């Protein structure tokens, strides 16, 4: 029985090695940062400098730009999608739980006819490198931020250092440092003063 466990562990390491190697072709990846089996970066722009991930991370790009600091964790099923020229900047020691969406863009036009035209173009010729007319705004996350399972971080948001975004919360406006955003009070903040006493 132990033989099969060893084979499975070796298979996971091999696919992680493949995923990390492929990521290094699409992004600037810091030392000791690894991608798990099945994890990947889609950098349709082709410019490695548009996606940067710091050291010691465990970890996605579009027309935009993504910069991630050291000791970053991205949970299973989570996505980081950038279309804004300033993009998404994530600080050091940030933990992003599973099934989190961090987007600096609407991704599609608001007008139904334009949205269908974009979808049709994607199917026929592939995803465009630019999205004219689609709303985007940069996202910035400070150091030591924790994003809970299933949270959604919307375009144009800044999240301050040491803030916690609880599971299922939708963040639509700026979050000051040392704050807690609860799912039942999305965008209503609670200071974490007690945590620093």
Backbone as a ProteinNet text record, in pm:
[ID]
protein_1_A
[PRIMARY]
XXXXXXXXXXXXXXXXXXXXXXXXXXXXXXXXXXXXXXXXXXXXXXXXXXXXXXXXXXXXXXXXXXXXXXXXXXXXXXXXXXXXXXXXXXXXXXXXXXXXXXXXXXXXXXXXXXXXXXXXXXXXXXXXXXXXXXXXXXXXXXXXXXXXXXXXXXXXXXXXXXXXXXXXXXXXXXXXXXXXXXXXXXXXXXXXXXXXX
[TERTIARY]
82.8	0	86.6	197.5	286.9	344.8	364.5	419.2	330.2	199.8	107.8	105.9	118	125	249.8	360.1	484.3	470.2	410.1	389	301.6	195.4	107.7	182.8	264.8	343	441.3	507.2	599.7	526.8	407.9	328.9	292	250.5	217.3	339	455.5	578.7	615.1	600.1	631.4	541.9	409.5	317.1	337.9	377.9	411.7	534.7	634.1	756	721.5	632.9	588.5	515.9	420.9	343.4	432.7	530.2	621.7	708.7	758.8	838.6	759.9	635.6	549.9	522	502	476.9	597.1	717.4	838.8	852.6	789.3	789.9	693.2	594.6	492.1	505.4	590.4	597	735.9	763.8	885.9	851.6	911	876.6	995.6	968.9	1073.4	1124.1	1238	1295.7	1203	1203	1127.4	976.6	929	785.5	749.5	644	603.7	456.8	424.3	287	245.5	127.6	77.4	32	14.3	-33.6	-165.5	-174.1	-295.3	-298.9	-212.9	-208	-136.2	-182.3	-118.7	-142.8	-58.2	-73	-108	-213.7	-249.5	-211.1	-99.2	-53.9	-65.2	-183.9	-206.7	-128.8	-79.4	-1.8	136.3	191	320.9	440.2	419.1	526.5	543.5	653.1	676.7	674.3	716.2	724.9	587.8	480.8	346.5	293	357.2	316.8	441.1	442.7	557.1	507.9	575.7	540.3	667.2	661	778.2	823.1	913.1	972.5	877.4	897.2	828.3	676.8	627.9	483.4	431.3	303.5	232.7	118.6	116.4	17.6	-31.2	-225.6	-320	-306.8	-304.8	-289.1	-355.6	-388.5	-464.9	-389.2	-453.9	-387.9	-320.4	-366.2	-320.3	-185.8	-172.3	-44.1	-73.8	6.6	-9.5	126.5	134	256.3	219.6	291.5	263.3	391.7	382.3	498.1	538.7	627	681.2	582.7	601.5	522.8	373.4	337.4	198.4	139	11.4	-59.3	-190	-218.2	-343.1	-409.3	-527.4	-597.5	-660	-698.6	-756.7	-882.1	-893.4	-1011.8	-1017.3	-914.2	-911.3	-854	-898.5	-848.8	-809.4	-704.3	-662.5	-665.5	-751.6	-773.8	-748.2	-648.9	-613.6	-631.8	-693.4	-709.5	-668.3	-651.5	-616.6	-466.8	-425	-281.5	-199.8	-257.4	-187.2	-199	-306.9	-323.7	-351.6	-306.2	-329.4	-195.2	-185.1	-61.7	-95.9	-28.5	-53.8	75.5	66.2	182.9	240.6	322.2	389.7	302.6	323.9	258	106.4	53.6	-90.8	-141.7	-248.8	-311.7	-447.6	-467.1	-593.9	-649.9	-762.9	-823.1	-878.6	-946.9	-999.7	-1122.8	-1142.9	-1259.9	-1278.4	-1168	-1169.3	-1153.9	-1224.1	-1209.6	-1156.1	-1041.8	-983.6	-977	-1059.4	-1069.2	-1058.3	-976.6	-967.5	-1048.2	-1138.3	-1212.7	-1351.6	-1442.7	-1573.8	-1563.4	-1456.2	-1427.5	-1510.8	-1631.3	-1719.5	-1790.9	-1829.8	-1906.2	-2041.7	-2091.4	-2221.9	-2336	-2317.5	-2417.9	-2426.6	-2547.2	-2565.8	-2514.7	-2537.5	-2491.8	-2338.8	-2275.8	-2129.5	-2073.1	-2142.1	-2097.3	-2100.2	-2208	-2215.1	-2108.9	-2088.3	-1985.6	-1848	-1819	-1691.2	-1680.5	-1786.9	-1787.3	-1766.1	-1833.9	-1818.8	-1675.1	-1616.6	-1477.9	-1381.6	-1405.2	-1320.3	-1327.2	-1447.2	-1463.2	-1399.1	-1406.6	-1355.6	-1204.9	-1151.1	-1009.9	-927	-986.3	-913.6	-933	-891.9	-913.5	-830.9	-893.4	-817.7	-720.1	-613	-515.7	-563.3	-650.1	-707.2	-858.3	-920.3	-1065.6	-1117	-1129.5	-1174.4	-1315.3	-1331.5	-1463.8	-1506	-1423	-1458.4	-1399.7	-1482.7	-1439.6	-1337.6	-1230.7	-1125.8	-1069.4	-1017.9	-953.7	-859.8	-742.7	-644	-692.8	-636.1	-661.3	-527.4	-526.8	-405.1	-434.3	-349	-359.3	-230	-238.3	-119.7	-60.1	31.9	97.6	8.5	29.5	-34	-186	-240.4	-386.5	-429	-547.9	-604.7	-741.4	-759.8	-886.5	-951.6	-1072	-1141.2	-1204	-1240.9	-1297.7	-1418.4	-1418.6	-1532.7	-1550.6	-1455.1	-1466.7	-1447.8	-1502.4	-1488.2	-1431.8	-1318.2	-1254.9	-1279.2	-1352.2	-1393.3	-1289.4	-1304.9	-1212.1	-1207.9	-1090.4	-1074.4	-1062.2	-1038.3	-1036.6	-893.1	-872.6	-747.2	-778.5	-702.4	-718.6	-592.1	-607.6	-492.9	-423.8	-302.5	-220.2	-297.7	-273.6	-323.8	-474.5	-544.5	-690.4	-731.8	-851.8	-909	-1041.8	-1056	-1181.1	-1242	-1358.4	-1413.5	-1470.5	-1493.7	-1546.4	-1677.9	-1689.3	-1811.7	-1833.1	-1741.3	-1757.2	-1735.5	-1804.5	-1785.3	-1730.4	-1607	-1542.4	-1555.4	-1632.5	-1658.8	-1596.6	-1546.4	-1485.9	-1361.4	-1282.4	-1155.5	-1172.6	-1071.7	-1069.1	-945.1	-960.8	-844.3	-762	-638.9	-552.1	-617.7	-584.7	-630.8	-782.4	-849	-994.5	-1041.4	-1166.1	-1231.6	-1355.7	-1368.8	-1489.7	-1562.5	-1680.8	-1760.6	-1856.3	-1888.6	-1978.3	-2116.6	-2163.1	-2296.9	-2298.9	-2182.9	-2171.1	-2069.7	-2077.1	-1979.9	-1967.4	-1845.4	-1806.7	-1836	-1894.2	-1900.7	-1782.9	-1702	-1574	-1576.1	-1497.5	-1478.5	-1329.5	-1290.1	-1147.9	-1101	-981	-923.5	-832.1	-874.9	-792.6	-759.6	-856	-834.6	-722.8	-706.1	-603.9	-462.6	-448.4	-318.1	-290.8	-374	-354.8	-273.7
-120	0	125.4	123.8	238.8	272.5	174.3	195	290.1	270.7	355.3	498.2	513.2	647.3	720.6	648.1	708.6	748	661.4	691.6	815.3	824.6	943.4	1069.4	1061.5	1177.7	1219.8	1124.7	1155.7	1217.7	1166.6	1223.3	1368.2	1398.7	1536.4	1626.8	1579	1659	1684.5	1582.8	1597.5	1703.3	1697.3	1793.6	1933.1	1940.8	2070.3	2129.1	2045.3	2087.9	2138.1	2067.6	2108.7	2243.4	2256.7	2380.1	2498.4	2477.8	2585.5	2626.6	2530.5	2560.5	2638.7	2599.3	2670.8	2813	2829.5	2962.5	3053.7	2999.3	3079.3	3128.4	3060.4	3106.5	3222.7	3237.3	3339.7	3455.3	3440.2	3540.3	3541.1	3647.6	3654.2	3597.3	3485.7	3411.2	3414	3448.9	3455.3	3318.5	3316.1	3188.9	3114.6	2984.9	2891.8	2902.5	2982.8	2988.1	2868.9	2799.8	2678.2	2683.5	2617.8	2602	2457.6	2439.1	2304.5	2243.5	2112.4	2043.2	2105.6	2141.3	2202.8	2353.6	2413	2559.6	2613.4	2726.6	2782.6	2931.9	2995.8	3137.1	3147.5	3221.8	3250.6	3395.7	3418.5	3553.8	3572.1	3611.4	3619.2	3732.4	3824.4	3934.8	3887.7	3789.3	3734.3	3805.9	3917.5	3995.1	3948.3	3875.1	3819.6	3925.2	4048.8	4153	4198.7	4158.2	4198.2	4115	4002.4	3918.8	3889	3939	3917.8	3857	3751.8	3684.7	3673.3	3713.4	3714.5	3576.4	3575.6	3450.7	3377	3247.7	3161.2	3162.5	3180.5	3184	3050.4	3033.3	2918.5	2978.5	2962.9	3033.4	2936.1	3385.5	3392.8	3533.6	3614.1	3752.4	3777	3888	3934.6	4055	4154.8	4276.1	4349.6	4324.5	4399.1	4358.3	4378.3	4357.2	4301	4204.5	4145.4	4142.4	4197.9	4191.3	4135.8	4032.3	3965.3	3959.4	3994.2	3994.5	3855.5	3853.1	3727.8	3658.7	3528.1	3445	3456.2	3447.4	3455.7	3316.5	3302.4	3175.9	3202.3	3123.1	3130.5	2995	2989.2	2863.3	2808	2682.9	2610.4	2680.4	2688.8	2745.6	2897	2962.3	3108.8	3162.8	3283.4	3346.2	3490.6	3531.1	3670.7	3711.6	3806.2	3842.6	3990.9	4024.5	4164	4206.6	4323.2	4383.8	4530.2	4585.9	4726.3	4745.9	4854.7	4877.2	4886.4	4942	4945.7	4812.2	4741.7	4604.1	4581	4465.1	4418.5	4407.9	4471.6	4465	4409.1	4298.9	4229.5	4229.5	4266.3	4279	4146.6	4154.2	4037.3	3966.2	3835.8	3752.3	3758.8	3763.1	3767.2	3624.8	3592.1	3460.4	3476.6	3407.1	3408.4	3267.4	3250.4	3117.9	3066.6	2953.4	2890.6	2963.4	2949.1	3001.9	3153	3224.5	3370.7	3426.5	3534.9	3603	3743.4	3773.9	3907.6	3958.5	4057.6	4106.7	4258.3	4310.7	4456	4503.8	4420.1	4449.8	4386.9	4443.8	4380.7	4259.3	4249.5	4140.6	4144.8	4195.3	4199.7	4334.9	4377.8	4503	4492.1	4603	4605.4	4591.8	4644.5	4637.6	4494.2	4437.9	4298.3	4269.3	4359.4	4337.1	4336.8	4431.8	4435.8	4313.1	4268.7	4152	4026.9	4011.4	3896.1	3905.9	4026.6	4044.8	4006.8	4045.3	4008.9	3857.6	3794	3648.5	3577.3	3622.8	3563.7	3578.4	3695.5	3718.3	3625.6	3606.2	3515.5	3374.7	3328.1	3192.4	3175.9	3279.9	3268.9	3289.9	3387	3422.5	3417.1	3382.1	3379.5	3508.4	3507	3620.8	3740.2	3857.9	3976.2	4022.5	4085.8	4137	4264.5	4336.6	4457.9	4446.7	4512.7	4511.8	4654.6	4714	4853	4869	4967.8	4998.8	4917.7	4828.1	4749.2	4818.8	4837.1	4909.9	4830.4	4898.7	4838.2	4945.1	4903.3	4993.6	4910	4964.4	4885.3	4838.1	4725.7	4668.9	4665.1	4711.8	4710.8	4645.3	4552.6	4486.2	4506.9	4548.3	4569.3	4439.4	4450.9	4334.7	4268.8	4138.9	4062.2	4060.4	4068.1	4062.4	3916.6	3887.9	3753	3764.7	3690.1	3689.1	3553	3551.3	3426.9	3358.9	3233.5	3149.3	3215	3213.6	3260.6	3411	3486.6	3632.9	3681.7	3799.1	3861.6	4001.2	4028	4159	4225.4	4336.5	4404.6	4507.1	4553.9	4650.7	4780.3	4845.8	4977.3	4979.8	4866	4855.8	4856.4	4924.6	4915.7	4853.8	4750.8	4685	4710.9	4774.1	4814.1	4698.7	4724.3	4625	4558.8	4429.9	4349	4334.1	4374.6	4361.5	4218	4184.3	4051.5	4067.9	3991.9	3989.9	3853.2	3849.1	3720.6	3642.1	3513.8	3424.1	3478.2	3477.4	3518.2	3667.5	3748.9	3894.5	3943	4049.9	4116.5	4255.4	4282.1	4409	4499.1	4609.7	4704	4840.7	4864	4993.5	4972.3	5075.9	5067	5019.4	4944.8	4890.9	4946.2	5023.5	5077.2	4966.4	4998.2	4902.8	4856.3	4734.6	4677	4669	4635.9	4628.3	4486	4460.6	4333.8	4364	4296.1	4307.8	4175.7	4179.4	4058.8	4040.7	3916.4	3886.3	3945.2	3944.7	3997.3	4150	4211.3	4356.5	4397.1	4336.6	4368.7	4518.7	4564.4	4704.2	4784.6	4724	4789.3	4734.2	4820.8	4779.4	4774.2	4683.4	4675.6	4689.8	4782.6	4800.6	4682	4639.2	4528.8	4578.2	4683.3	4744.1	4642.6	4559.2	4461.5	4365	4338.3	4243.2	4298	4427.9	4489.4	4532.8	4488	4525	4420.9
0	0	0	69.2	76	-60.9	-145.9	-279.2	-359.3	-352.3	-427.6	-375	-244.7	-186.3	-234.3	-242.1	-291	-437.3	-517.2	-660.1	-676	-598.5	-605.8	-565.4	-461.2	-417.2	-525.7	-588.5	-697.3	-816	-845.7	-955.6	-926.8	-802.4	-765.3	-778.3	-733.4	-745	-890.4	-974.6	-1116.7	-1180.7	-1156.9	-1217.3	-1158.9	-1033.2	-974.3	-1042.5	-1068.3	-1138.1	-1277.8	-1349.3	-1483.5	-1474.8	-1380.2	-1366.5	-1330.8	-1243.3	-1204.4	-1322.2	-1397.1	-1515.8	-1619.2	-1642.2	-1737.4	-1688	-1557.7	-1501.8	-1521.4	-1506.9	-1525.4	-1669.5	-1763.8	-1902.5	-1923.7	-1835.5	-1849.7	-1752.1	-1649.3	-1543	-1481.7	-1407.3	-1328.3	-1191	-1158.4	-1037.7	-941.9	-816.7	-715.7	-674.6	-605.5	-561.8	-466.2	-477.7	-393.4	-410.5	-504.1	-531.6	-618.3	-581.5	-651.6	-688.7	-797.8	-842.4	-820.4	-767.2	-748.2	-879	-877.6	-996.8	-1041	-1166.9	-1220.8	-1210.9	-1129.2	-1119.8	-1243.2	-1293.1	-1411.4	-1422.4	-1500.8	-1532.7	-1679.9	-1709.3	-1847.3	-1873	-1934.1	-1964.1	-2115	-2159.8	-2304.3	-2368.2	-2287.7	-2343.1	-2387.9	-2315.9	-2351.4	-2290.3	-2224.6	-2162.8	-2018	-1990.1	-1856.6	-1747.6	-1779.2	-1676.6	-1626.9	-1692	-1649.3	-1532.8	-1505.1	-1391.9	-1310	-1186.1	-1097.7	-967.4	-924.5	-799.9	-717.1	-593	-506.3	-463.3	-368.6	-318.5	-225.4	-215.3	-119.3	-135.3	-257.9	-283	-331.4	-317.8	-374	-456.5	-597.8	-680.4	-781.4	-1213.5	-1326.4	-1383.8	-1583.5	-1621.5	-1753.4	-1787	-1901.1	-1954.4	-2012.2	-2060.9	-1944.9	-1826.6	-1709.9	-1656.4	-1527.9	-1460.7	-1322.1	-1279.6	-1146.8	-1079.1	-957.4	-877.2	-740.5	-700.4	-574.2	-492.7	-365.5	-277.7	-231.5	-132.7	-79.9	13.9	28.9	119.1	91.5	-33.8	-78.4	-88.4	-49.4	-65.9	-139	-244.1	-319.2	-311.3	-248.8	-228.5	-355.7	-346.5	-460.2	-512	-643.6	-706.9	-707.1	-656	-653.4	-783.1	-821.9	-944.1	-917.8	-987.2	-988	-1134.8	-1169.9	-1309.2	-1326.8	-1409.2	-1428.8	-1573.5	-1591.5	-1723.2	-1719.9	-1600.5	-1584.5	-1606.4	-1675	-1697	-1568.4	-1461	-1332	-1261	-1283.9	-1240.9	-1094.5	-1048.9	-912.7	-843	-728.8	-650.4	-512.8	-478.1	-353.1	-271.8	-146	-59.5	-13.9	89.1	145.5	248.2	258.1	359.6	350.7	230.2	208.5	189.7	260.7	250.8	183.3	72.1	-0.4	4.7	69.8	86.1	-46.3	-41.2	-161.9	-216.3	-347	-418.5	-402.9	-396.2	-388.4	-529.7	-560.1	-689	-664.3	-726.2	-719.1	-862.5	-895.4	-1033.1	-1034.3	-1125.1	-1140.7	-1261.3	-1308.1	-1429.7	-1426.5	-1505.1	-1524.3	-1615.6	-1693.7	-1787.3	-1915.1	-1908.6	-2025.6	-2031.4	-2150.6	-2161.5	-2091.6	-2042.8	-1977.3	-2078.8	-2199.3	-2304.6	-2358.8	-2366.4	-2405.9	-2546.8	-2642.6	-2780.7	-2787.8	-2718.6	-2716.2	-2643.7	-2538.9	-2463.6	-2552.1	-2630.8	-2720.5	-2830.3	-2884.1	-2988.2	-2934.6	-2810.4	-2749.7	-2733.4	-2685.5	-2667.6	-2800.1	-2902.3	-3035.5	-3086.7	-3064.1	-3106.4	-3031.5	-2902.7	-2824.1	-2880.9	-2911.6	-2963.8	-3101.4	-3183.9	-3321.7	-3332.3	-3258	-3277.2	-3149.3	-3038.3	-2912.1	-2834	-2710.4	-2621.6	-2668	-2680.2	-2722.9	-2614.8	-2656.9	-2559.8	-2493.5	-2557.4	-2497.6	-2499.1	-2404.4	-2393	-2396.3	-2515.1	-2522.1	-2466.7	-2382.8	-2330	-2209.2	-2162.6	-2044.3	-1922	-1821.9	-1702.7	-1622.1	-1582.8	-1500.8	-1408.7	-1294.1	-1198.9	-1112.4	-1074.4	-1001.1	-864.6	-821.4	-688.9	-615.9	-490.9	-410.6	-276.2	-237.6	-108.2	-32.4	91.4	173	223.3	316.4	375.4	480.6	499.8	607.4	598.9	479.2	459	451.4	505	497.7	433	322.3	249.7	272.3	329.4	361.9	241.2	259.6	155.3	88.3	-44.7	-122.7	-127.4	-77	-81.5	-224.9	-254	-386	-365.4	-431.6	-425.5	-560.1	-560	-682.9	-727.9	-849.7	-910.4	-830	-833.6	-773.2	-622.8	-559.3	-413.6	-360.7	-248.2	-173.8	-38	-1.7	127.8	207.8	323.4	405.2	474.7	521.5	591.4	705	721.7	833.3	837.6	735.1	734.3	706.3	754.1	734.4	662	552.4	476.3	503.6	569.8	612.1	494.1	518.4	416.3	360.8	227.9	161.2	148.3	198.1	190.4	47.1	11.7	-116.8	-86.2	-133.4	-104.7	-226.4	-209	-317	-294.2	-173	-142.4	-56.8	-42.9	27.5	171.5	217.7	352.8	421.9	531.2	601.9	666.2	700.5	770.1	899.6	941.1	1068.3	1077.5	968.4	967.6	941.8	980.6	953.8	871.1	756.3	674.8	688.7	748.6	769.2	653	621.6	509.7	531.8	655.2	681.1	684.9	686.4	683	577	457.9	354.3	339.5	344.1	334	459.5	561.7	692	771	824.6	881.1	1032.5	1085.3	1229.4	1254.7	1336.6	1368.4	1453.1	1430.3	1504.8	1616.8	1682.4	1786.7	1896.2	1929.8	2036.1	2000.2	1872	1828.4	1851.4	1868.2	1885.3	2028.9	2122.4	2263.3	2335.1
[MASK]
+++++++++++++++++++++++++++++++++++++++++++++++++++++++++++++++++++++++++++++++++++++++++++++++++++++++++++++++++++++++++++++++++++++++++++++++++++++++++++++++++++++++++++++++++++++++++++++++++++++

